[in-house]
XYZ file of C-alpha atoms in Angstrom:
639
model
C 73.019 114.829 29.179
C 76.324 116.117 30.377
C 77.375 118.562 27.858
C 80.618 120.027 30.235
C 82.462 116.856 29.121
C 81.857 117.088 25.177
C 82.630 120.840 25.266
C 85.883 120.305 26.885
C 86.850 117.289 24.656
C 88.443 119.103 21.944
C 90.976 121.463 24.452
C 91.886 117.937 26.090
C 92.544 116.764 22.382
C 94.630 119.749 21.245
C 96.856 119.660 24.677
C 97.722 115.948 23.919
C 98.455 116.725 20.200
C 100.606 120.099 21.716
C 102.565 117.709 23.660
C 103.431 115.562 21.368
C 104.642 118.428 19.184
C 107.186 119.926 22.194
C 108.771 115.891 22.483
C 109.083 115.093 19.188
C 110.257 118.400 18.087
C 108.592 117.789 14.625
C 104.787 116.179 13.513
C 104.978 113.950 10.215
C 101.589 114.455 7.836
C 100.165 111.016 8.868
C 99.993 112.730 12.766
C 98.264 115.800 11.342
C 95.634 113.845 9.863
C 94.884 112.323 12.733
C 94.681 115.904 14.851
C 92.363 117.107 12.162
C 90.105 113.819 12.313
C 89.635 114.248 16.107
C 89.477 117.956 15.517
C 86.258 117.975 13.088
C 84.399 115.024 15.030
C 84.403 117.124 18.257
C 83.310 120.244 16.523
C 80.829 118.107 15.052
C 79.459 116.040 18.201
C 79.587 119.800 20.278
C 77.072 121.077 17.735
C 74.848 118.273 17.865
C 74.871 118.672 22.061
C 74.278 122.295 21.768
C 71.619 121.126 18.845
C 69.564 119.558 22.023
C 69.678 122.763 23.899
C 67.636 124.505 21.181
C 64.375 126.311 22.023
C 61.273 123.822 21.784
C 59.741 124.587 17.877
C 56.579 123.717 17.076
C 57.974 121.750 13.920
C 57.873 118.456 15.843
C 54.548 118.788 16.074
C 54.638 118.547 11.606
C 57.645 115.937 11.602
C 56.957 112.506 9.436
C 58.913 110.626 12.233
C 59.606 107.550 9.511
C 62.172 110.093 7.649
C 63.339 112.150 10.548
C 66.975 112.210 10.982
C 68.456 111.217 14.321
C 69.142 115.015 15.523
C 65.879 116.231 15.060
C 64.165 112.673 17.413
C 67.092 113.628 19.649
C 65.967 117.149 19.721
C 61.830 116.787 19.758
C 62.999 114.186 22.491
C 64.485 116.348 24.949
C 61.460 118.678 24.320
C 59.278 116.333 25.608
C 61.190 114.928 28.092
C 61.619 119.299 29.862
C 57.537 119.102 29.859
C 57.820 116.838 33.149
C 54.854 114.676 32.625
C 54.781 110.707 32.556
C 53.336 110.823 29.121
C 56.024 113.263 27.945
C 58.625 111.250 29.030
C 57.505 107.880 27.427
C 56.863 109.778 24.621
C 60.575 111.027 24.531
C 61.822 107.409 25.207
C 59.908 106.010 22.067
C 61.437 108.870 19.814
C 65.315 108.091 20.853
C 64.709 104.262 20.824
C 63.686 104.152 17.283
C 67.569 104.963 16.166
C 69.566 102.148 15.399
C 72.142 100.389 18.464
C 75.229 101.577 16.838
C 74.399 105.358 16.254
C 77.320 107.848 17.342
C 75.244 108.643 20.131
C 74.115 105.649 21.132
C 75.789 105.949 25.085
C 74.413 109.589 25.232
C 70.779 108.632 24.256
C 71.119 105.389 26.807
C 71.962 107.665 29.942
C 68.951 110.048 28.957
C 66.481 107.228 28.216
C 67.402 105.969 31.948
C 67.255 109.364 33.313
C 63.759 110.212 32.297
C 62.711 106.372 32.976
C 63.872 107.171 36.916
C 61.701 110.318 36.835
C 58.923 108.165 35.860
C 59.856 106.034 39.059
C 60.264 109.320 40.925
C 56.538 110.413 39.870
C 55.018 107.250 41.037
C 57.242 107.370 44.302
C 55.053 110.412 44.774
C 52.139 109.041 43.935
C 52.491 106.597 46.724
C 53.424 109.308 49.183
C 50.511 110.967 48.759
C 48.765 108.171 49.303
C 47.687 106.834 45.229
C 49.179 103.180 46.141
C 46.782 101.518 42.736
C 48.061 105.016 40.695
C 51.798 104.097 42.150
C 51.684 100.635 40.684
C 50.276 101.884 37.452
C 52.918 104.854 36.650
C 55.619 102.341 37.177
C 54.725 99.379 35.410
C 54.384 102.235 32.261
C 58.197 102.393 32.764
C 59.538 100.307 28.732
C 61.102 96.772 30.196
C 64.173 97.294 28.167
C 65.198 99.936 29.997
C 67.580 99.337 32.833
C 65.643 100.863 35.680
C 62.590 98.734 34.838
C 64.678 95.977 37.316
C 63.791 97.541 40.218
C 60.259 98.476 39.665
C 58.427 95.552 40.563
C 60.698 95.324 43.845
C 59.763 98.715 44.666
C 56.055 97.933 43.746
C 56.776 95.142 46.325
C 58.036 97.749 48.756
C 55.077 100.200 48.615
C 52.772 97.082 49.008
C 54.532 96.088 52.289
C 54.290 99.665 53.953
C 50.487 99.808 52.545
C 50.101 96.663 54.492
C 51.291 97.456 57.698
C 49.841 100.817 57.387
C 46.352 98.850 57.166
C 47.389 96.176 59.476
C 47.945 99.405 62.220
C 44.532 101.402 61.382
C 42.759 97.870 61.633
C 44.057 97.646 65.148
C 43.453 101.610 66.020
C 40.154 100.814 65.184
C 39.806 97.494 67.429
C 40.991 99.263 70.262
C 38.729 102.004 69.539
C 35.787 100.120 69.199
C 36.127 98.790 72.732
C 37.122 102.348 74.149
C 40.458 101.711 74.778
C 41.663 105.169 74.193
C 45.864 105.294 75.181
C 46.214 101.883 73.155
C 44.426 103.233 69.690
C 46.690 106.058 70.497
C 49.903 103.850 70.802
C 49.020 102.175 67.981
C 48.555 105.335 65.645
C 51.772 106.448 66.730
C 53.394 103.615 64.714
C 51.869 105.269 61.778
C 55.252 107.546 62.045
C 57.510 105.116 61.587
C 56.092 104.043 58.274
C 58.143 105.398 55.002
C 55.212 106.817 53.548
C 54.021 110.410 53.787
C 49.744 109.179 53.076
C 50.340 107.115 56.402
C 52.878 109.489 58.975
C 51.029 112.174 58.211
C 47.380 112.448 56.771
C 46.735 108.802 57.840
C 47.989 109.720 61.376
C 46.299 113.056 61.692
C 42.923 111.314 60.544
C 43.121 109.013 62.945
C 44.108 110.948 65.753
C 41.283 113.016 65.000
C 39.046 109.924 64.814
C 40.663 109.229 68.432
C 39.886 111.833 69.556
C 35.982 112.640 68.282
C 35.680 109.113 69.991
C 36.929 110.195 73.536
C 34.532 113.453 73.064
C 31.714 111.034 71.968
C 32.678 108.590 74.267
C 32.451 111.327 77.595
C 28.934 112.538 75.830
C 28.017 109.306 76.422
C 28.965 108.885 79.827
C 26.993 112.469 80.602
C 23.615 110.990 79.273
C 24.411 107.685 80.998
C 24.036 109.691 84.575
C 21.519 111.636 82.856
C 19.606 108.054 82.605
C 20.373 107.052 85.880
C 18.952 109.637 87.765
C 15.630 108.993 86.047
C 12.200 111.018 85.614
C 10.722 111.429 82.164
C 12.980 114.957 81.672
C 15.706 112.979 81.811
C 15.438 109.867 80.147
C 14.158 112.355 76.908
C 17.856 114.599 77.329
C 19.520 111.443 77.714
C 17.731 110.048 74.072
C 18.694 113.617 72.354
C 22.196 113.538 73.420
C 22.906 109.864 72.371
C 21.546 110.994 69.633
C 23.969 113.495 68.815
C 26.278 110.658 68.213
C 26.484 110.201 64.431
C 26.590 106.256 63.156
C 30.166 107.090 62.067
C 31.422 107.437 65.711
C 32.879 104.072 67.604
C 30.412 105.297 70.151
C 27.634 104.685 67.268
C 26.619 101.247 68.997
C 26.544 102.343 72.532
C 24.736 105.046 72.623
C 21.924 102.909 70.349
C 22.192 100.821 73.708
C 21.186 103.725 75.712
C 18.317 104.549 73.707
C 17.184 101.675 73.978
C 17.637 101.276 77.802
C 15.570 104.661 78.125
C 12.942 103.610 75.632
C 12.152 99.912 78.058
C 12.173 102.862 81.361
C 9.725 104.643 79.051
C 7.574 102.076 78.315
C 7.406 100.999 81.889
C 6.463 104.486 82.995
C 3.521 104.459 80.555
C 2.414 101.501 81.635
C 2.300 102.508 85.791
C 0.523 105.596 84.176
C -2.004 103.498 82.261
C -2.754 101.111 85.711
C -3.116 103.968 87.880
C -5.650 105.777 85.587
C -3.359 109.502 85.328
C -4.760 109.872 81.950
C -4.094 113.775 81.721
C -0.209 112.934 82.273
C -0.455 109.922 79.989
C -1.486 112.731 77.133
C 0.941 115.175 78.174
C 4.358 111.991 78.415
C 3.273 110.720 74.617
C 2.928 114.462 73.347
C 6.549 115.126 74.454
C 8.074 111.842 72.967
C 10.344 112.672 70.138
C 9.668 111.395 66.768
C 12.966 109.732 66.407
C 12.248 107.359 69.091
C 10.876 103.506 67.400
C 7.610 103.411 69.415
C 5.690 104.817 66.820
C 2.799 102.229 67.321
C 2.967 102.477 70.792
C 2.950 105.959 70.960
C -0.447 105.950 68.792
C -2.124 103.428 70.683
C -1.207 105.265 73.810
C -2.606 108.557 72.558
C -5.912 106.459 72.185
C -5.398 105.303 75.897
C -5.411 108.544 77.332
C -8.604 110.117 75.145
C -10.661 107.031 75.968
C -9.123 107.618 79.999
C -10.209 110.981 80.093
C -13.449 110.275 78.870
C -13.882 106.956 81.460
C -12.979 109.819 84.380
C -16.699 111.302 84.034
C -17.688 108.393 85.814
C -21.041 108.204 83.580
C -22.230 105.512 82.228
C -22.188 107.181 78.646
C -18.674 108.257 79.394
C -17.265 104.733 80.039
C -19.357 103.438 76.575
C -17.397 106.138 74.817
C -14.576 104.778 76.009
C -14.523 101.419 75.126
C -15.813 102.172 71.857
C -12.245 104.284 71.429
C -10.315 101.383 72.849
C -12.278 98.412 70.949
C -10.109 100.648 67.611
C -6.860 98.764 68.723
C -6.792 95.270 66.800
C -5.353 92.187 67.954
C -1.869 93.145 65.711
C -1.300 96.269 68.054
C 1.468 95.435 70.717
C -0.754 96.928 72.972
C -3.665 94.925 72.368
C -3.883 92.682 75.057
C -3.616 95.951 77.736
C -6.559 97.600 75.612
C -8.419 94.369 76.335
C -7.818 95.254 80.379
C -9.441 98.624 79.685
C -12.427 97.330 77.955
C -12.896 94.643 81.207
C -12.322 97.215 83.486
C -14.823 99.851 82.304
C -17.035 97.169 81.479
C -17.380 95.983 85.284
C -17.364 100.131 85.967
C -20.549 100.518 84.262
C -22.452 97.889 86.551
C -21.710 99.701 89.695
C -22.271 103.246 88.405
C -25.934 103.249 88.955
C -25.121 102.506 92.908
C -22.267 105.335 93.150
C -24.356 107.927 91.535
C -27.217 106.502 93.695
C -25.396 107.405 96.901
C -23.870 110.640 95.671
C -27.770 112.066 94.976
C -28.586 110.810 98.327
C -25.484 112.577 99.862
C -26.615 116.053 98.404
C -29.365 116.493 101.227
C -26.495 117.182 103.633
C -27.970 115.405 107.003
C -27.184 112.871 109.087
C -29.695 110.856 107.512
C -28.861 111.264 103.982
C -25.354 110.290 104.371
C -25.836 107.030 106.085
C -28.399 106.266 103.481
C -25.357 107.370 101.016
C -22.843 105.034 102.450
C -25.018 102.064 102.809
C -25.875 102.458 98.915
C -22.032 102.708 97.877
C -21.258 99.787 99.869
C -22.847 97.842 97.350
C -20.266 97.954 95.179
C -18.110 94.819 95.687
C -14.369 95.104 96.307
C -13.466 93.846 92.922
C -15.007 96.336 90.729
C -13.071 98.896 89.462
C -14.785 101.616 91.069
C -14.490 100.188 94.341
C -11.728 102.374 95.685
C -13.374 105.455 94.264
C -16.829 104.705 96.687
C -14.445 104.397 99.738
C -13.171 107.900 99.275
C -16.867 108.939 99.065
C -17.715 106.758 101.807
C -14.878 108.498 103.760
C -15.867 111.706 103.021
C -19.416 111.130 104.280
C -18.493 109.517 107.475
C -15.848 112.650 108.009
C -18.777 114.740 107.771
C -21.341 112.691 110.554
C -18.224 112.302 112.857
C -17.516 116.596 112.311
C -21.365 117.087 113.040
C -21.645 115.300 116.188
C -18.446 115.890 117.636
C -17.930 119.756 117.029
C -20.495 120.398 119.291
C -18.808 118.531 121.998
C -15.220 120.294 121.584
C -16.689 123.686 121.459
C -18.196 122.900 125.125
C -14.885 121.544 126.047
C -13.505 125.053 125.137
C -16.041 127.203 126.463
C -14.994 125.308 130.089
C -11.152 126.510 129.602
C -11.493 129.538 129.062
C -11.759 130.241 132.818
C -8.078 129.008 133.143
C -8.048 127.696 136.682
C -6.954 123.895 137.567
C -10.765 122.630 138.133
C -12.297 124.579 134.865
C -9.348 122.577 132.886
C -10.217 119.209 134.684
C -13.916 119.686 133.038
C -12.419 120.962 130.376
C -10.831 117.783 129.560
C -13.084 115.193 130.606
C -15.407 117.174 127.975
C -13.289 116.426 125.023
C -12.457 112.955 126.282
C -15.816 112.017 125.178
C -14.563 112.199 121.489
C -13.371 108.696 120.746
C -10.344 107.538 118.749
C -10.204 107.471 115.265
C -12.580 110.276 114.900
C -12.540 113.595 112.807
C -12.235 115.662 115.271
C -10.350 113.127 117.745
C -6.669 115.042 116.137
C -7.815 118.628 117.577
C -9.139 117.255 120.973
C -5.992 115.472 121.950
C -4.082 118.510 120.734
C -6.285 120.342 123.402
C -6.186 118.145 126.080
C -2.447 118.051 126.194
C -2.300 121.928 126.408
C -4.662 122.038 129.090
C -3.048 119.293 130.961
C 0.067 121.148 130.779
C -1.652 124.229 131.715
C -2.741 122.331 134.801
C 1.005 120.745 135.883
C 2.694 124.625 135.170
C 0.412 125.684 138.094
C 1.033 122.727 140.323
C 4.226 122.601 139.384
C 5.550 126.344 139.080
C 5.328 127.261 143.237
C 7.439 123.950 143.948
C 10.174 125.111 141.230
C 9.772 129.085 142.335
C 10.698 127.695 146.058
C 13.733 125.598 144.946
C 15.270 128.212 142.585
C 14.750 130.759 146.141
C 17.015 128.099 147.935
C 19.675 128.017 145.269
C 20.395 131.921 145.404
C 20.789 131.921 148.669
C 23.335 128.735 148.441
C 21.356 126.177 149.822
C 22.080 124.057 147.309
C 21.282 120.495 148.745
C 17.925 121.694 149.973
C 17.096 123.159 146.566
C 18.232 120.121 145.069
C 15.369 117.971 147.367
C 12.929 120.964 146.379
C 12.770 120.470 143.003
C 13.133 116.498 142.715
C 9.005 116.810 143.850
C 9.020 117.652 139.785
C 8.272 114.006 138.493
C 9.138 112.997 135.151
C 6.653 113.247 131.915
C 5.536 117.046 133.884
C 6.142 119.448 131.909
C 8.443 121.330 134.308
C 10.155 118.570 134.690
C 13.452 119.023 132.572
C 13.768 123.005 133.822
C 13.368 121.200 136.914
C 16.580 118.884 135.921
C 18.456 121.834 134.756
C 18.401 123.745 137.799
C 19.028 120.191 139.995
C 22.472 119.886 137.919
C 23.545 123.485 138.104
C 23.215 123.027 141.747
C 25.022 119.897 142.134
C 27.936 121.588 140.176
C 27.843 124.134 142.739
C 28.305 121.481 145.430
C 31.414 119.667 144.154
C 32.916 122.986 143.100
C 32.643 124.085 146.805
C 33.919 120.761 147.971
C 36.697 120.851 145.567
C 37.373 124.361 146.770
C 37.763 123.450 150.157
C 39.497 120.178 149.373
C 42.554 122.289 147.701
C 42.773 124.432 150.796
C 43.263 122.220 153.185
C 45.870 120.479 150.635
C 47.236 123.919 150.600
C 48.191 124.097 153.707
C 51.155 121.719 153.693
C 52.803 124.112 152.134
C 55.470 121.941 150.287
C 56.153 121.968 146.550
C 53.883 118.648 146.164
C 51.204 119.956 148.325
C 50.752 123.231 146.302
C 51.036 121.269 142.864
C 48.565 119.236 144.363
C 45.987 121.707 145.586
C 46.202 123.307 142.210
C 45.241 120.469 140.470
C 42.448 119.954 142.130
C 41.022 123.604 142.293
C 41.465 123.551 138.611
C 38.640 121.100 137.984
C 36.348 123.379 139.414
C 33.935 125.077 136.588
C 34.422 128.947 135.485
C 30.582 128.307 135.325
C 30.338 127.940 139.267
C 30.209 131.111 141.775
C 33.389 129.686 143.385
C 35.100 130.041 139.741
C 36.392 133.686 141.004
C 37.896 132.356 144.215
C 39.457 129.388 142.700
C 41.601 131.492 139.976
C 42.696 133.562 142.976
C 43.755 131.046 144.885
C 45.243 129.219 142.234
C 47.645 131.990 141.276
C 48.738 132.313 144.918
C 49.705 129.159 145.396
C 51.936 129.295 141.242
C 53.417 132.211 142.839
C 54.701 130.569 145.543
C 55.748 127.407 143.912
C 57.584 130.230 141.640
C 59.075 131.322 144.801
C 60.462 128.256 146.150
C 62.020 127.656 142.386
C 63.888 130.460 142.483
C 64.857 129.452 146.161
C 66.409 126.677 144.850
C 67.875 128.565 142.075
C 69.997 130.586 144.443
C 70.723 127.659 146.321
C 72.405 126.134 142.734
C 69.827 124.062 142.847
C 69.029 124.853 139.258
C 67.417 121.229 137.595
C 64.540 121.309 141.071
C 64.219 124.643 140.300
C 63.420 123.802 136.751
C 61.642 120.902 137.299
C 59.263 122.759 139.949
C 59.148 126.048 137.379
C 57.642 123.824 134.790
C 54.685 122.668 136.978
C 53.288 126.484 136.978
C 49.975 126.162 135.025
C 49.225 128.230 131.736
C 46.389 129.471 132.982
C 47.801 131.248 135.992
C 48.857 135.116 136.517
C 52.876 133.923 137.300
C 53.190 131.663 134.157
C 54.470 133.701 132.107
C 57.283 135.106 134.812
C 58.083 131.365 135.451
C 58.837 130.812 131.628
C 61.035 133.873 131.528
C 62.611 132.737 134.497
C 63.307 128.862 132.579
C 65.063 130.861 130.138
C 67.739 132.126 132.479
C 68.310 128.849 134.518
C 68.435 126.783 131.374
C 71.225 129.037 130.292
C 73.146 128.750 132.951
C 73.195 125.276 133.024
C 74.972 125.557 129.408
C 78.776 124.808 129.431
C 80.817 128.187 129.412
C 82.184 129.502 126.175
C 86.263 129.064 125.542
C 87.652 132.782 127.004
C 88.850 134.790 124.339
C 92.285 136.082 123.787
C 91.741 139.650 124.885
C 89.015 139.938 126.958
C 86.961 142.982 127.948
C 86.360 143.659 131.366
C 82.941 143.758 133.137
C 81.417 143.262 135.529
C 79.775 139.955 136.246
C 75.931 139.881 137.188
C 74.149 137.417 138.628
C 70.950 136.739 136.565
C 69.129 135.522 139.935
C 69.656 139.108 141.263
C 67.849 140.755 138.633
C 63.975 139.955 138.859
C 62.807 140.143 142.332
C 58.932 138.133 142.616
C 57.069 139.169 145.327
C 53.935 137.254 146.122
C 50.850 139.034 145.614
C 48.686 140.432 148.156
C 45.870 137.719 149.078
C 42.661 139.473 148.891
C-alpha cells in the first residue's frame, strides 16, 4: 500500500482551499464546510493507513472474524501477508475479500490483494527455477481466480511446461549421443541447456550432465585400456581386463560395453580351459579355475572343471586304480552339466587307458634291468599298444628313451676311440680319427657330437694344409708383389676354412694394384702441365684409398699439383684475367693443403670484380694497393 500519497493528501487539500482564499479575497460558510469535510476524511483515512503499519498482536489469533470490523481484517491481513509464505498470503487475501465492494477502501485493498497474489506467482516462479516444475504448477493454480493476476497463470504454467520440454527433449538427446560414445555432440547438445530460461536446467541440469559426460569419456578410455588388455591375451590378462570392466558401474553409458567385454574374455576363457582339458595339464587346469573371480557367470563350469582337474591328476599315476578313481569322479557330472558331453570324452579316454596299462607297466619293469637286452624286450612290449589308445604317445616317449639308451651304449664306445686317435694332432692321426666316428650312422644319439667332431678335425686338417700356402702369399704381399701373392693364395679353394682370410688378403692386394696404377696414371697426366691436365690428374689420384701404402704419396702429390693450379690462377689474376682465375681457383679440392689459401684468395678477386663505389665529396688520400701484391704463394718443396 502506498501510504506517501494518503499522507500528503491533506497539505494538497489545504493549498487548494489557501488558494482559493488569496482569489476570492473572502470564503462564504458553505466553502468552509466543505474544507472541514475533506479535512476530517483525510485525518481519518491517514489513521486507518498508519492503523496497517501497527506491530503484529497476537489478538488476531482470538478475533470472531464474522463481527470483525473492516480495520482490524485490514490489519490481521497485512500481518499475514509480512510472514512471506504462500499460505500467509491466501490467508490475507480471504480476510480483505470478505468486506463488501463499495467499502472506502475498496481500491486500496484491490492493489494489495494483487500484490500479494503476484508474490504467490513470484514463489512458484522459484519453484520452477529450482527445478519443482509439478510444485510450480501447484503454487500457482492456489492463486483465487477473481483476482486479476490469476489471467496469466495458466499462460505462464504453459511457459514453464515448454522450457521443461525442451529441457527434456535436450537431455534425451545428450543421452543418445552418449550412449553411442559420441562425446563433442552430447557436449554440444548440453550446451543448449544455457540458453533455456530456467535456472534447474542452465545450471544444475547442465553441470549434471556435463559431469555425466564426462564420467562417460573416463569410463569410456577405461574401457579402451582393458580392451588392449584383452587383446594381448594370456590368462593374467583376460582376468585384469574382467576386473576393470568391472569397475564400470551399470549407471555408466559404458554399462553395456564393457558387459560385452566380459563376455568376450569369458568365450577366450572357456576356450583356454578346454586346450587345457585336451592336452591333459591338469595341475594348471587347478591352478586357472582357482584364480577365476567369483563375479564371473561360469559358476557351473567352474565346478565341473574343478572336478576335471582332481580326476586328471589322479588319471596322471598311470595305474590302473588311478584311472578307476578317476572316472568314478567324472561319472559325478550328469547329463544337465554343460560340460557333460566333454566328461563323457574323459570317461572313454581313461577307459581305453586302462586296457593298455598292463603292457606299459609291462615294458617299464622290463626296462629296469638296464641292458641291451632288457630294453629291446621293453620296446617290443610297449609297441603293443595301438596308435589309438590314449596312452599311445606316452609309450613312444618311453620307447624313445630306451632306444636313446642302446644307441648311447653302442656308440660311445666308438667316439671315445675316435678321440683317443686325435689327440696326436697330426693330418694322418685326424684322417683315422674321422673315419672312426664316421661309423656312427645318422639319426643316432650320439650321431650330433660326432659330426660336431669331425668338422673340427677336418678343419684342423685344412689349417695345416692350408696355413704354409697363405703364410707364403701374405710374404709376397709385404714385399709388394702383389699379383704373385694374389695367384698364391687363390690355391685356397672355397668351403676351406682359410678360405675367406684367404679372400681378404686377395682384395687388399688388388686394392694395392689399382691404387698403384691410378698413381702412376695421374703422373703421367701430370705432366702436361696445363690447367686441365692437373685438374685431371687430381681427380684421378683422388680415387686412390687412404687404406693403400700409396695413400701417403698420393696426398703429396695431390697438393703439388692444387698449388700449382693456385699458381696459374693468380697468373691470370695479374694478367686481369680475374673470371679464369676464379673459375680455375674453384677447382682446388677441399681436401688439399692450398684450399684454404685458394678460398681466401676468391675473396679478393670476387671483390674486385664488384662495381666501384660513387667517390665521395672530400676524399682522403692513400695510397692505392694492389690486393694481388699482397700474398705471395710459393709452391712447396716436392719431397
Amino acid at each position: 500500500m502506498d501510504h506517501s500519497t494518503n499522507q500528503s493528501a491533506p497539505t494538497s487539500k489545504l493549498d487548494f482551499l489557501q488558494k482559493i482564499y488569496l482569489s476570492a479575497g473572502q470564503i462564504s460558510w458553505q466553502m468552509w464546510a466543505i474544507g472541514l469535510i475533506l479535512v476530517s476524511g483525510t485525518v481519518g483515512f491517514t489513521a486507518t493507513s498508519m492503523l496497517l503499519k501497527l506491530p503484529k498482536s497476537p489478538q488476531c489469533v482470538r478475533i470472531f472474524w464474522p463481527i470483525a470490523s473492516a480495520s482490524m481484517r485490514i490489519y490481521c491481513a497485512q500481518m499475514e501477508a509480512e510472514q512471506g509464505t504462500v499460505d500467509s498470503y491466501l490467508r490475507a487475501i480471504n480476510l480483505v475479500e470478505a468486506l463488501p465492494e463499495d467499502h472506502p477502501l475498496r481500491k486500496e485493498i484491490n492493489r494489495n490483494v494483487e500484490e500479494w497474489a503476484v508474490a504467490i506467482l513470484d514463489m512458484a516462479e522459484e519453484e520452477f527455477q529450482k527445478g519443482k516444475l509439478e510444485a510450480a504448477i501447484k503454487t500457482a493454480r492456489r492463486i483465487p481466480d477473481y483476482v486479476q493476476v490469476y489471467q496469466v497463470v495458466e499462460e505462464r504454467i504453459e511457459k514453464w511446461r515448454s522450457v521443461w520440454r525442451e529441457g527434456e527433449d535436450i537431455f534425451a538427446q545428450v543421452e543418445k549421443e552418449l550412449r553411442e560414445s559420441n562425446w563433442n555432440l552430447a557436449f554440444r547438445e548440453a550446451v543448449k541447456l544455457l540458453s533455456l530460461s530456467n535456472k534447474y536446467w542452465a545450471s544444475t541440469k547442465y553441470d549434471e550432465t556435463v559431469k555425466q559426460i564426462q564420467l562417460a569419456q573416463e569410463d569410456s578410455s577405461q574401457l579402451d585400456s582393458a580392451y588392449q588388455i584383452l587383446r594381448r591375451g594370456g590368462l593374467d590378462n583376460w582376468l585384469k581386463a574382467i576386473a576393470d570392466a568391472e569397475k564400470i558401474p551399470q549407471t555408466s553409458y559404458a554399462h553395456q560395453e564393457a558387459q560385452k567385454l566380459i563376455a568376450s574374455a569369458k568365450e577366450k576363457i572357456v576356450d583356454y580351459v578346454d586346450e587345457l582339458i585336451d592336452d591333459r595339464r591338469w595341475d594348471t587346469l587347478s591352478d586357472v579355475v582357482n584364480r577365476l573371480p567369483d563375479s564371473l557367470p561360469l559358476q557351473e563350469e567352474i565346478s565341473d572343471w574343478k572336478i576335471f582337474a582332481s580326476a586328471g591328476m589322479d588319471a596322471q599315476t598311470g595305474t590302473t586304480d588311478s584311472l578307476q578313481v578317476a572316472i568314478t569322479a567324472v561319472q559325478e557330472i550328469k547329463a544337465d552339466r554343460p560340460l557333460h558331453q566333454k566328461a563323457q570324452d574323459l570317461i572313454g579316454r581313461w577307459k581305453l587307458e586302462i586296457e593298455d596299462v598292463a603292457h606299459l607297466q609291462e615294458a617299464r619293469n622290463l626296462a629296469t634291468g638296464g641292458s641291451i637286452d632288457d630294453l629291446n624286450a621293453a620296446i617290443a612290449s610297449a609297441e603293443l599298444i595301438p596308435s589309438n589308445n590314449p596312452r599311445y604317445q606316452e609309450a613312444r616317449q618311453e620307447i624313445g628313451q630306451w632306444t636313446n639308451t642302446i644307441q648311447l651304449t653302442e656308440d660311445q664306445p666308438i667316439l671315445d676311440q675316435a678321440r683317443d686317435l686325435a689327440r696326436g694332432g697330426d693330418v694322418s692321426e685326424l684322417r683315422q680319427a674321422i673315419n672312426q666316428a664316421q661309423l656312427i650312422g645318422p639319426n643316432r644319439a650320439l650321431s650330433g657330437e660326432a659330426q660336431e667332431d669331425i668338422q673340427r678335425w677336418r678343419a684342423s686338417i685344412q689349417r695345416q694344409e692350408d696355413q704354409p700356402i697363405l703364410d707364403q702369399a701374405n710374404s709376397l704381399g709385404n714385399v709388394g708383389e702383389y699379383d704373385a701373392a694374389i695367384q698364391a693364395a687363390q690355391r685356397i679353394n672355397r668351403g676351406r676354412v682359410l678360405y675367406t682370410e684367404a679372400q681378404t688378403k686377395i682384395d687388399q692386394w688388388r686394392k694395392e694394384t689399382r691404387a698403384q696404377r691410378d698413381l702412376q696414371e695421374a703422373y703421367l697426366i701430370a705432366q702436361g702441365k696445363t690447367p686441365q691436365a692437373l685438374v685431371s690428374a687430381i681427380s684421378v689420384v683422388r680415387k686412390i684409398p687412404s687404406s693403400t701404402d700409396v695413400s701417403s704419396q698420393g696426398q703429396q702429390a695431390l697438393n703439388r699439383w692444387s698449388y700449382q693450379l693456385l699458381s696459374m690462377a693468380q697468373d691470370m689474376a695479374n694478367r686481369s684475367l680475374l673470371l679464369q682465375a676464379i673459375d680455375l681457383a674453384k677447382m682446388i679440392p677441399g681436401d688439399s693443403a692450398a684450399y684454404s689459401s685458394a678460398q681466401a684468395q676468391l675473396e679478393i678477386w670476387k671483390k674486385l670484380l664488384q662495381p666501384p663505389s660513387p667517390p665521395s665529396i672530400h676524399p682522403s688520400p692513400s695510397s692505392e694497393v694492389n690486393p694481388l701484391m699482397e700474398t705471395n704463394y710459393a709452391e712447396p718443396r716436392s719431397n
